[in-house]
PDB file of C-alpha atoms in Angstrom:
ATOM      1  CA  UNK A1345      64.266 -18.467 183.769  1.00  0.00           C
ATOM      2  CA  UNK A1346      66.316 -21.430 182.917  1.00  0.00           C
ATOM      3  CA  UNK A1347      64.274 -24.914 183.482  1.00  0.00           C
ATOM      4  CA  UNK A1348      64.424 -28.691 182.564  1.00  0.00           C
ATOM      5  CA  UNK A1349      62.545 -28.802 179.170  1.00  0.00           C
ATOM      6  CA  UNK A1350      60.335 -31.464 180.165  1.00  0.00           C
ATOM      7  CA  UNK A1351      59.103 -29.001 183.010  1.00  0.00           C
ATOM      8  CA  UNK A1352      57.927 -26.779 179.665  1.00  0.00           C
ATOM      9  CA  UNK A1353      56.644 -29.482 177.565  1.00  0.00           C
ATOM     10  CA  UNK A1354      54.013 -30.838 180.500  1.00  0.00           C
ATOM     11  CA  UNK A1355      52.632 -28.283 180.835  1.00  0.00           C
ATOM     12  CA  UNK A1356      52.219 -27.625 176.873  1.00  0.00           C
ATOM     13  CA  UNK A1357      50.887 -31.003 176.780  1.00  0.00           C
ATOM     14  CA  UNK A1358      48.629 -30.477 179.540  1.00  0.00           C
ATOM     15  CA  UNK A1359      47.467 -26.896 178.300  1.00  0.00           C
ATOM     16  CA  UNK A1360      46.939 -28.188 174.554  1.00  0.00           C
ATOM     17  CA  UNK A1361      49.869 -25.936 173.243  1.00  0.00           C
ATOM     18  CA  UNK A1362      53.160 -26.491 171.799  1.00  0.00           C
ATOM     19  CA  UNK A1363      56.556 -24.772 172.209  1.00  0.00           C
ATOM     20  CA  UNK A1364      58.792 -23.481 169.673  1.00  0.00           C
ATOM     21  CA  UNK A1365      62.289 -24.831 169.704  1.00  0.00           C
ATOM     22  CA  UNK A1366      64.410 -22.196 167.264  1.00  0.00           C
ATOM     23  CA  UNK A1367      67.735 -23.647 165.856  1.00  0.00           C
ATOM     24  CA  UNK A1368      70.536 -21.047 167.186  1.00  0.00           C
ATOM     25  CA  UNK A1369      73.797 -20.745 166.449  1.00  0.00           C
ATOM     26  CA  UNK A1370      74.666 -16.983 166.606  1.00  0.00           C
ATOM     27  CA  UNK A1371      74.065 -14.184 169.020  1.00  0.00           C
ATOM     28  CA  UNK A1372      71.377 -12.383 166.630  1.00  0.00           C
ATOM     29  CA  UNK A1373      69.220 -15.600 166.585  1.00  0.00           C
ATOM     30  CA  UNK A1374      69.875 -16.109 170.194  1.00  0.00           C
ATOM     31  CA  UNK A1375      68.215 -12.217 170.942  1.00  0.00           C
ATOM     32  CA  UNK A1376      65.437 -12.417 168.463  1.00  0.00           C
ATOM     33  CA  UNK A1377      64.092 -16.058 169.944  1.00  0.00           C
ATOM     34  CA  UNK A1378      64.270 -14.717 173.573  1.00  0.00           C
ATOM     35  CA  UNK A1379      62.776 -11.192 172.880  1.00  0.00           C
ATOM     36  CA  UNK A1380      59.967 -12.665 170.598  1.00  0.00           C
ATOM     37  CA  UNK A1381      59.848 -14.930 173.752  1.00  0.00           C
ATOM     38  CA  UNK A1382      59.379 -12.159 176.075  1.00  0.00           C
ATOM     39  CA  UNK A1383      57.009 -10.450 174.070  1.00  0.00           C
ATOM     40  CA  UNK A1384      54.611 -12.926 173.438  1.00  0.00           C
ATOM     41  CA  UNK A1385      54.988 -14.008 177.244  1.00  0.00           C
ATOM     42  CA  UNK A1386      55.443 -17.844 175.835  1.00  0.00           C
ATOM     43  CA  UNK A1387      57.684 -20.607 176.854  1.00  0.00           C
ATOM     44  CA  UNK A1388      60.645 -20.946 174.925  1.00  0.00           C
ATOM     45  CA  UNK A1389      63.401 -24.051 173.243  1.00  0.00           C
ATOM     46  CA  UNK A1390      66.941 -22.987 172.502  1.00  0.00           C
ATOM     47  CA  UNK A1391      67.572 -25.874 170.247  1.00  0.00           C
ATOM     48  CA  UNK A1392      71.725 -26.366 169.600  1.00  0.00           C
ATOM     49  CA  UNK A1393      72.438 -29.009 166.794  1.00  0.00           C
ATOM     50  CA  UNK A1394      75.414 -31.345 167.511  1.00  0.00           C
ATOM     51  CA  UNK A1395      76.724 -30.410 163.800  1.00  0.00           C
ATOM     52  CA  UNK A1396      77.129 -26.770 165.015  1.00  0.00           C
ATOM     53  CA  UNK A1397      79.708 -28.184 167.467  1.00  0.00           C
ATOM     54  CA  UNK A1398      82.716 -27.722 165.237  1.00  0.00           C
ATOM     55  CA  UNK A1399      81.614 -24.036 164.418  1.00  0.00           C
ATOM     56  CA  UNK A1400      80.551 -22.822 167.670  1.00  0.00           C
ATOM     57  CA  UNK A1401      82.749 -22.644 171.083  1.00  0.00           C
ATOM     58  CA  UNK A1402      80.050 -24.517 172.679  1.00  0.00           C
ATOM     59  CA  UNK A1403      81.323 -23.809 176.107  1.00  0.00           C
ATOM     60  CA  UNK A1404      81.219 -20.080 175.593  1.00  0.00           C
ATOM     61  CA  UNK A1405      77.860 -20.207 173.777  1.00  0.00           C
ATOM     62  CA  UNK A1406      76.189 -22.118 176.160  1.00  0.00           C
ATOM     63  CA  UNK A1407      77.207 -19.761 178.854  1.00  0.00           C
ATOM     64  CA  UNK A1408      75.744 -16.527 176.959  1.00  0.00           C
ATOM     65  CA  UNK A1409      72.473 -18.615 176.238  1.00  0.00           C
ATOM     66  CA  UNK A1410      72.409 -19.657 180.191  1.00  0.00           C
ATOM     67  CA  UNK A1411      72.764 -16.170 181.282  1.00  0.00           C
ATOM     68  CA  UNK A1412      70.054 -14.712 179.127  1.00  0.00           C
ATOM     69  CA  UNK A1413      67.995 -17.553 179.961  1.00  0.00           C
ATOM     70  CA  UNK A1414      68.160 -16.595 183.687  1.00  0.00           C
ATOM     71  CA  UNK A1415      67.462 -12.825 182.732  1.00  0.00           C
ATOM     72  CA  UNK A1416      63.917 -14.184 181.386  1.00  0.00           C
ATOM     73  CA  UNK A1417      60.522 -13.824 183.059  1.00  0.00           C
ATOM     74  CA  UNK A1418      59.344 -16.636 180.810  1.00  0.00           C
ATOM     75  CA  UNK A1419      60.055 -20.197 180.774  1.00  0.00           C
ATOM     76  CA  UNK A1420      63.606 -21.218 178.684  1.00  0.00           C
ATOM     77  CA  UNK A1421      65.333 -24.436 178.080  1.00  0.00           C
ATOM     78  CA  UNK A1422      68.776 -25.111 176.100  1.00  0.00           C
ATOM     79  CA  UNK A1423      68.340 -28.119 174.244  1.00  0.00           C
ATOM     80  CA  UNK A1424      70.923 -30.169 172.618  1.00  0.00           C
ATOM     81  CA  UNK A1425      69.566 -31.439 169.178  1.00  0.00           C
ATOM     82  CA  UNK A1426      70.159 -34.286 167.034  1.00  0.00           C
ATOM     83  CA  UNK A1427      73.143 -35.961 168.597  1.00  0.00           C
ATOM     84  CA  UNK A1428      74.658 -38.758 167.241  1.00  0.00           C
ATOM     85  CA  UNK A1429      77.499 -38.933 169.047  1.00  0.00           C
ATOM     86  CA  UNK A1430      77.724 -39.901 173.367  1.00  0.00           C
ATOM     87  CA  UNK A1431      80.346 -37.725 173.530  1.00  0.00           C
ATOM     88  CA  UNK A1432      78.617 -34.765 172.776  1.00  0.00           C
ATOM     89  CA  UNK A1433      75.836 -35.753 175.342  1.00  0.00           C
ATOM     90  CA  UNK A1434      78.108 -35.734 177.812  1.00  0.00           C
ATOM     91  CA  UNK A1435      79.600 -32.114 176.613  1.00  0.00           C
ATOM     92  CA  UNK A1436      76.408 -31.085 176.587  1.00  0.00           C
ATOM     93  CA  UNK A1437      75.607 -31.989 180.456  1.00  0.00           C
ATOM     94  CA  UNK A1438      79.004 -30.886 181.521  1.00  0.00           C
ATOM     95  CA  UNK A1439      77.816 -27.075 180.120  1.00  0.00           C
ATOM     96  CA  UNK A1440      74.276 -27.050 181.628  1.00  0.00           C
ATOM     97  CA  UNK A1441      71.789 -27.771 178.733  1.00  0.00           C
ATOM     98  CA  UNK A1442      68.033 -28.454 180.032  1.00  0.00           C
ATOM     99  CA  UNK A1443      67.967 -31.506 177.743  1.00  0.00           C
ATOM    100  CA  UNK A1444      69.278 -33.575 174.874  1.00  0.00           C
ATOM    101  CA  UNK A1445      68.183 -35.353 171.952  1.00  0.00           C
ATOM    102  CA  UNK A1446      69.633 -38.893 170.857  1.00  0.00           C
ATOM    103  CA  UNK A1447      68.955 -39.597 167.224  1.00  0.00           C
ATOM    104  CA  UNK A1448      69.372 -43.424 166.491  1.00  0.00           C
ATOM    105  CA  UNK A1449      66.889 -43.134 163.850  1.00  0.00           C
ATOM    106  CA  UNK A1450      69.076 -44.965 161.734  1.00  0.00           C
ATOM    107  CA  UNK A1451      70.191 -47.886 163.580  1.00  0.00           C
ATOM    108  CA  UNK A1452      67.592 -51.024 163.500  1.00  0.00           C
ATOM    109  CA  UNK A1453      65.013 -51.012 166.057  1.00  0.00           C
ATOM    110  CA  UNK A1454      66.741 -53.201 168.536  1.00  0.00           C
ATOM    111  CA  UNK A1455      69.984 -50.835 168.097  1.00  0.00           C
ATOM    112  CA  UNK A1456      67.766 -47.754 168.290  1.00  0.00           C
ATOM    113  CA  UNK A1457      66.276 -48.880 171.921  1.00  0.00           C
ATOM    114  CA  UNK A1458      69.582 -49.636 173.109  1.00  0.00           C
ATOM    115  CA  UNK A1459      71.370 -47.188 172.584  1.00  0.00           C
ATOM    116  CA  UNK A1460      69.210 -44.775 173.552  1.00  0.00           C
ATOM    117  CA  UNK A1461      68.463 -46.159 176.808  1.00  0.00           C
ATOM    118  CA  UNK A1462      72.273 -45.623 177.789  1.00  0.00           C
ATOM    119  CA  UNK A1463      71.719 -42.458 176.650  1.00  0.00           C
ATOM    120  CA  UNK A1464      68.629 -41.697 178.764  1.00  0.00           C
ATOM    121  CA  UNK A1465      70.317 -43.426 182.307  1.00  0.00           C
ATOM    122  CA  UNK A1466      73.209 -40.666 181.755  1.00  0.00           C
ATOM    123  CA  UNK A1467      70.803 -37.906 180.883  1.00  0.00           C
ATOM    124  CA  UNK A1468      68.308 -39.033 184.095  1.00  0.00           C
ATOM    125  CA  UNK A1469      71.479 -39.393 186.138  1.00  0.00           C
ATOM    126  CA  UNK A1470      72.560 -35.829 185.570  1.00  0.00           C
ATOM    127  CA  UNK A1471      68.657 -34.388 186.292  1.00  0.00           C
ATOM    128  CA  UNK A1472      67.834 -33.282 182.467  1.00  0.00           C
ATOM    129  CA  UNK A1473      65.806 -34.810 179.988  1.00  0.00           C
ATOM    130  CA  UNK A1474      65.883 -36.283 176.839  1.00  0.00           C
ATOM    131  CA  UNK A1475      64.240 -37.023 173.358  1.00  0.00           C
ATOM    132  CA  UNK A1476      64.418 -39.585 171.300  1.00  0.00           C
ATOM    133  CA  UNK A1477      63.156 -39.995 167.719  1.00  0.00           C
ATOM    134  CA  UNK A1478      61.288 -43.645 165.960  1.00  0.00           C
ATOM    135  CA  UNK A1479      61.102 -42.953 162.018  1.00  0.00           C
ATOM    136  CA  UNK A1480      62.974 -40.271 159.921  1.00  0.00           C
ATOM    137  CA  UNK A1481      62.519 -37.172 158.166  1.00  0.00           C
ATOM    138  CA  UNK A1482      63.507 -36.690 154.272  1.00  0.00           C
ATOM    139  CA  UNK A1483      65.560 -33.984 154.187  1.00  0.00           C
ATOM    140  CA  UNK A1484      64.014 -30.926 151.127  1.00  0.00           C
ATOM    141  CA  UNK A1485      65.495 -27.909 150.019  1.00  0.00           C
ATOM    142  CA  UNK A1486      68.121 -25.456 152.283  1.00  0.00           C
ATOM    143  CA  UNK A1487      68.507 -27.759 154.943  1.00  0.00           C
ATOM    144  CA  UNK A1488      71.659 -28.651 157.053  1.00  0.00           C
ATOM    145  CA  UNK A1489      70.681 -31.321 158.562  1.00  0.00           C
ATOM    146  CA  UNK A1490      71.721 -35.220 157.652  1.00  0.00           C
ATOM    147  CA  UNK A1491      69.465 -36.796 154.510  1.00  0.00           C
ATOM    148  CA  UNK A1492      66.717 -39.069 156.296  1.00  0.00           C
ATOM    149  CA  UNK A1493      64.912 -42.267 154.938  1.00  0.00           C
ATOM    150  CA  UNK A1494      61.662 -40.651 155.659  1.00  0.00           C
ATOM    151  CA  UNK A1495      60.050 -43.555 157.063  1.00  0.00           C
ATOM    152  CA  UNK A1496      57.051 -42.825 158.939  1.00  0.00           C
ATOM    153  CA  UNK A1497      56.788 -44.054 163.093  1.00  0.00           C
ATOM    154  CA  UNK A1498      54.960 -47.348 163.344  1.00  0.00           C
ATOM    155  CA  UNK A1499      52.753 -46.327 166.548  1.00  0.00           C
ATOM    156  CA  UNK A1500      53.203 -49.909 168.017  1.00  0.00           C
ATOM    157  CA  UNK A1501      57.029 -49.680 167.638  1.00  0.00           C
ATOM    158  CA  UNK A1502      56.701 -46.107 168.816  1.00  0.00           C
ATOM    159  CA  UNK A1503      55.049 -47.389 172.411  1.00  0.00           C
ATOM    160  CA  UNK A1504      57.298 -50.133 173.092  1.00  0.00           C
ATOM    161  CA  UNK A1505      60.179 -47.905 172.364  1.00  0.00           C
ATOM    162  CA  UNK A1506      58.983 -45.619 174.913  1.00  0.00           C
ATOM    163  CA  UNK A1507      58.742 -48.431 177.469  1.00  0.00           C
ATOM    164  CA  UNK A1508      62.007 -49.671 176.525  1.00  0.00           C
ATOM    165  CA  UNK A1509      64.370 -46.824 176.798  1.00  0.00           C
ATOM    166  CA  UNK A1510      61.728 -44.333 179.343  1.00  0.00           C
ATOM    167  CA  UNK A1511      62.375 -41.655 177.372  1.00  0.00           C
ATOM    168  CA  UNK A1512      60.736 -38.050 177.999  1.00  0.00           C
ATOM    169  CA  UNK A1513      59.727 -37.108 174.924  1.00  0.00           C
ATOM    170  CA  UNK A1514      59.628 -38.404 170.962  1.00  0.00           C
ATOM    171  CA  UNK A1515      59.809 -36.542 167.936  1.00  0.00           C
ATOM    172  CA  UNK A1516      57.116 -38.992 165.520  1.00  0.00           C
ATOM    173  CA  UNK A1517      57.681 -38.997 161.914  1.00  0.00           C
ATOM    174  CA  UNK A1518      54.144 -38.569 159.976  1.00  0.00           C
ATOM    175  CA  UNK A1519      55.209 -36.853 157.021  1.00  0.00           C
ATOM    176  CA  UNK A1520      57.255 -33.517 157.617  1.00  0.00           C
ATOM    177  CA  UNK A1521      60.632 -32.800 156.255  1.00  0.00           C
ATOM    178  CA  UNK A1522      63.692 -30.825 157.403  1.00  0.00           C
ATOM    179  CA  UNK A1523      64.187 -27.805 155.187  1.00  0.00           C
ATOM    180  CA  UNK A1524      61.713 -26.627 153.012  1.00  0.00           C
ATOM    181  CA  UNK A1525      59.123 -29.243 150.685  1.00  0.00           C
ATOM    182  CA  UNK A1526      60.163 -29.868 147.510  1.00  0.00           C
ATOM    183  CA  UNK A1527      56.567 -31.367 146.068  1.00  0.00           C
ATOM    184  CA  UNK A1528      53.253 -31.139 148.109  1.00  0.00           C
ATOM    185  CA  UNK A1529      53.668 -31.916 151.679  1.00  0.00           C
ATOM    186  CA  UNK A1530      51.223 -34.963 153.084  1.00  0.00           C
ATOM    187  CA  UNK A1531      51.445 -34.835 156.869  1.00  0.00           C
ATOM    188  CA  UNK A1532      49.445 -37.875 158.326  1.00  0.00           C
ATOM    189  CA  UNK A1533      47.861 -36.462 160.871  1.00  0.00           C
ATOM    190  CA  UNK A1534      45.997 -39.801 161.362  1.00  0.00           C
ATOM    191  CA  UNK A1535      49.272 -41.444 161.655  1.00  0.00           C
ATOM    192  CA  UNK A1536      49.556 -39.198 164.262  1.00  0.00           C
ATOM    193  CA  UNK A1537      46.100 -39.981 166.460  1.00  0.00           C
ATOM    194  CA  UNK A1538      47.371 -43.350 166.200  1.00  0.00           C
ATOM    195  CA  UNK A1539      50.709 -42.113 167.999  1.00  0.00           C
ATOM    196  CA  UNK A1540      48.990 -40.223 170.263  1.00  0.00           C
ATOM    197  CA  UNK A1541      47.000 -42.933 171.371  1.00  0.00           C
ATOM    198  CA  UNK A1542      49.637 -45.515 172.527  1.00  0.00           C
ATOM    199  CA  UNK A1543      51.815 -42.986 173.626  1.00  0.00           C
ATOM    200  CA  UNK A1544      51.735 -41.283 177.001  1.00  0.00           C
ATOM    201  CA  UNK A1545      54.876 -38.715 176.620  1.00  0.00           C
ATOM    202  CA  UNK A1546      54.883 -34.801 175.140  1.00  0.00           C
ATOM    203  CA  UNK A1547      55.247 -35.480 171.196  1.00  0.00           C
ATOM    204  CA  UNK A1548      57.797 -33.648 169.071  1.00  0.00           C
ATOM    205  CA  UNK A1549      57.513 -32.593 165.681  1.00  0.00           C
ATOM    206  CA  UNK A1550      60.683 -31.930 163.392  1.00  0.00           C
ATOM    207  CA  UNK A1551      60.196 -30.131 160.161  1.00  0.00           C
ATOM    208  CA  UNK A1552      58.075 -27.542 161.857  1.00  0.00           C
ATOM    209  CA  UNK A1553      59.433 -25.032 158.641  1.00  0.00           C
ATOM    210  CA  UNK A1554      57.513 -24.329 155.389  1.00  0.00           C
ATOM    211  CA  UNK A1555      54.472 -26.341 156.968  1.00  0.00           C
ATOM    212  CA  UNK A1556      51.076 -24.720 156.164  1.00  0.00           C
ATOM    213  CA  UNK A1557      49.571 -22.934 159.545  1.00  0.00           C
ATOM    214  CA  UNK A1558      46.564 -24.994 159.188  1.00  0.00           C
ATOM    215  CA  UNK A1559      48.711 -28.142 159.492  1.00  0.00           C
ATOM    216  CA  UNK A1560      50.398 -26.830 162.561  1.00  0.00           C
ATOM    217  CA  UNK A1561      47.361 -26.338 164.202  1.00  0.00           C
ATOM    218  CA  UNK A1562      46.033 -29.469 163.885  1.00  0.00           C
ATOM    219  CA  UNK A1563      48.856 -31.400 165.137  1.00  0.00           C
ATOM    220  CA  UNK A1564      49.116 -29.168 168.125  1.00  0.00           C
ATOM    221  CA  UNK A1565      45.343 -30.207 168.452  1.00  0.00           C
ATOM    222  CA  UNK A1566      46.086 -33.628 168.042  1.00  0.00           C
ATOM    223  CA  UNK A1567      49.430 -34.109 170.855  1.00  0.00           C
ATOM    224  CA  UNK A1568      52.436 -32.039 169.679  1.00  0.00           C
ATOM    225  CA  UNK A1569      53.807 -29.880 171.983  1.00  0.00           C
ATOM    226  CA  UNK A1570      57.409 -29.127 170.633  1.00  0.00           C
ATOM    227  CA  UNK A1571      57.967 -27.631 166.674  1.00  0.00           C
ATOM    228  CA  UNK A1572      61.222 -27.366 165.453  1.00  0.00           C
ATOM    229  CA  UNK A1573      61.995 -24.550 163.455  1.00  0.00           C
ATOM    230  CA  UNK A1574      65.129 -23.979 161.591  1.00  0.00           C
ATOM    231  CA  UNK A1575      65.052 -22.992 157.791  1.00  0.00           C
ATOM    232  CA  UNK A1576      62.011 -20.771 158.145  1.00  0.00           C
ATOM    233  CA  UNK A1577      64.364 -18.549 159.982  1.00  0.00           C
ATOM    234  CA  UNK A1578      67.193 -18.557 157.641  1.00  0.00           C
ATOM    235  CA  UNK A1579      65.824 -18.189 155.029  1.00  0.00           C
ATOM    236  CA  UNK A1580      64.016 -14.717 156.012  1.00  0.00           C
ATOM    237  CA  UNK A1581      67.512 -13.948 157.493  1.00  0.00           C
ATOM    238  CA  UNK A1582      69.476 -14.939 153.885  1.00  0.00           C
ATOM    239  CA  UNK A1583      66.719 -13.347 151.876  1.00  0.00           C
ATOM    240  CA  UNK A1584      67.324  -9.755 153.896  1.00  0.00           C
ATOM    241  CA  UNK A1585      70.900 -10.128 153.195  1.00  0.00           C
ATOM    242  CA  UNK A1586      70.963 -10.971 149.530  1.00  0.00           C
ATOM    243  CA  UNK A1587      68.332  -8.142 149.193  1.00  0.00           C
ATOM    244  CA  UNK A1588      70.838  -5.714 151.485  1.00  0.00           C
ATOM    245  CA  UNK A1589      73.963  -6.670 149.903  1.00  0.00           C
ATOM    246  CA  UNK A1590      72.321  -6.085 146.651  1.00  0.00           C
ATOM    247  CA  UNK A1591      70.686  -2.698 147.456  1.00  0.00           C
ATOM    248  CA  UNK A1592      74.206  -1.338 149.147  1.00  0.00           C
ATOM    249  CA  UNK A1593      72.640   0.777 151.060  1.00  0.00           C
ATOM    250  CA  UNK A1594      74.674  -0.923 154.512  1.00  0.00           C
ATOM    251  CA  UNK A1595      78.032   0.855 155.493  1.00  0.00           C
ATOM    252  CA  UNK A1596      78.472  -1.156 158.768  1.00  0.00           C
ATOM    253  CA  UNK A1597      78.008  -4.559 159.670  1.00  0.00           C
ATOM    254  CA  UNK A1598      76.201  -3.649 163.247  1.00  0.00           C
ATOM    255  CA  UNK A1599      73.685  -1.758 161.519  1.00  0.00           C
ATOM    256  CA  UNK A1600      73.024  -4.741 159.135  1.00  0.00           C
ATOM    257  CA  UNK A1601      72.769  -7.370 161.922  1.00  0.00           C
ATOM    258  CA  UNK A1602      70.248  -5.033 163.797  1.00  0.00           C
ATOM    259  CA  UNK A1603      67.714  -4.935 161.136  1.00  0.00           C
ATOM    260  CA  UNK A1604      68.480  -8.820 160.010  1.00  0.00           C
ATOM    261  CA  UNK A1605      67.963  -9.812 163.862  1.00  0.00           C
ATOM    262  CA  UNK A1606      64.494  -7.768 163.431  1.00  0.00           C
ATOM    263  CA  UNK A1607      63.325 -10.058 159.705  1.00  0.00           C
ATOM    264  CA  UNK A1608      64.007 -12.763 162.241  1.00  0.00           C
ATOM    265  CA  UNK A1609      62.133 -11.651 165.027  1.00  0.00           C
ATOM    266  CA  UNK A1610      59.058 -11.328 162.467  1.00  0.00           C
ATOM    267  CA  UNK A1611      59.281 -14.655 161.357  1.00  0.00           C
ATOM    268  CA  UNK A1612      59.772 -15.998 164.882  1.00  0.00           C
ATOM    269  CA  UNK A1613      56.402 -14.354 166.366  1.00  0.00           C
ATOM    270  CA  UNK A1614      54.227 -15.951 163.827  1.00  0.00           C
ATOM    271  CA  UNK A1615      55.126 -19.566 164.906  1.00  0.00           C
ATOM    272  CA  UNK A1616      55.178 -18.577 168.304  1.00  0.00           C
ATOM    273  CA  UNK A1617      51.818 -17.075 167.949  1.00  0.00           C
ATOM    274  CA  UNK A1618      50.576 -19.947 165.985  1.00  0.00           C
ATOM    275  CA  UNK A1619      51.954 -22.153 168.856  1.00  0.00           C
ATOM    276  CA  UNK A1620      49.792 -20.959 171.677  1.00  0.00           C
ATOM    277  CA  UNK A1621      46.953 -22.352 169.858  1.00  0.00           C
ATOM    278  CA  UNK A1622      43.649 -20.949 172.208  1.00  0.00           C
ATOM    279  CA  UNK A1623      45.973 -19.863 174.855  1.00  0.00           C
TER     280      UNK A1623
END
């Protein structure tokens, strides 16, 4: 079923779990994050990044991921992620998404807040919800997404920019990056108590790839209830291709996709596992 992504990520944050949100951007990705989903019987984020936009037919897309959604017994939301841009807000409303995600991460504070509170009246004024992000992420190896300053969220800034703009979620910044680390990661899960504590909304974290299980766990124990995953998943998907091309034992690309949709659907269940925590 097809629901408002806040709807999903109360009830994580009441039930002390979190919910994967998979990057998608093809129809194999698409079926191996909703059959995982319906496996596991967990609640599931379609995450679509504005810089797919100019790749995918988003109308089209959207539709495919709305029907399947509606075919589910479990919980699914279509999620618009990292937008920079109001236009593709408004795209993204006009073709049903559960929810959007304003990044003004790199504007000043002041910019930041307003900003996204135009953003949030036109996302509360068409029902769905939205997310907002204080800090950035660094961006480390095989990632697609924009370099960050990877400046960590200031906890007071990160509670007055929640009054300010009434956003429904926030993804904190406390040490992941997008892609895969390049040193040591040093995820501040402090930081994040201190977050926690002067913030009243579901908390998001970004760079859910390449970050040691034990470190998931523990920030799902300490407020998260949304992990984005993105490179995890591609690169199980562009390591089974490299491997297939080089073994040439394919003869048609349908067979291929089949078994690359399954590598995903292996790497998919162990987050989603990992994500219901004691549930």
């Amino acid at each position: 079923m097809l629901v408002n992504t806040k709807e999903i990520l109360l009830d994580a944050q009441k039930n002390k779990y979190a919910v994967p949100a998979f990057s998608v951007y093809n129809l194999e990705i698409t079926q191996a994050a909703l059959h995982v989903a319906e496996r596991e019987q967990h609640p599931l984020i379609l995450a679509v990044g504005e810089r797919y936009f100019s790749t995918l037919n988003i109308e089209g897309f959207s539709s495919l991921i709305r029907t399947f959604a509606h075919n589910t017994s479990v919980p699914v939301a279509l999620h618009l992620d990292h937008a920079y841009k109001k236009e593709s807000i408004l795209r993204a409303i006009r073709n049903g998404f559960s929810s959007v995600m304003f990044d003004g991460s790199s504007h000043p504070f002041d910019e930041n807040v307003r900003l996204t509170k135009e953003m949030t009246e036109i996302s509360h004024l068409a029902g769905i919800s939205i997310e907002a992000e204080i800090g950035s992420l660094a961006r480390g190896a095989f990632s697609d997404e924009e370099e960050g300053s990877g400046a960590l969220t200031d906890p007071l800034l990160a509670a007055e920019f929640v009054k300010e703009t009434n956003v429904d979620f926030l993804a904190a910044a406390i040490g992941t990056v997008h892609g895969l680390y390049v040193s040591k990661p040093h995820i501040n899960l402090e930081l994040l108590e201190q977050i926690k504590s002067k913030v009243d909304i579901p908390l998001v974290l970004h760079g859910g790839s390449d970050t040691p299980e034990e470190i998931i766990r523990k920030v799902i124990e300490r407020g998260i209830c949304k992990i984005n995953i993105n490179t995890d998943v591609s690169v199980q998907a562009m390591t089974f291709l490299k491997n297939a091309m080089k073994a040439g034992t394919y003869l048609h690309l349908s067979n291929l996709m089949e078994d690359m949709q399954e590598v995903m659907e292996t790497c998919m269940t162990d987050m989603v596992r990992i994500c219901k925590g004691n549930n």
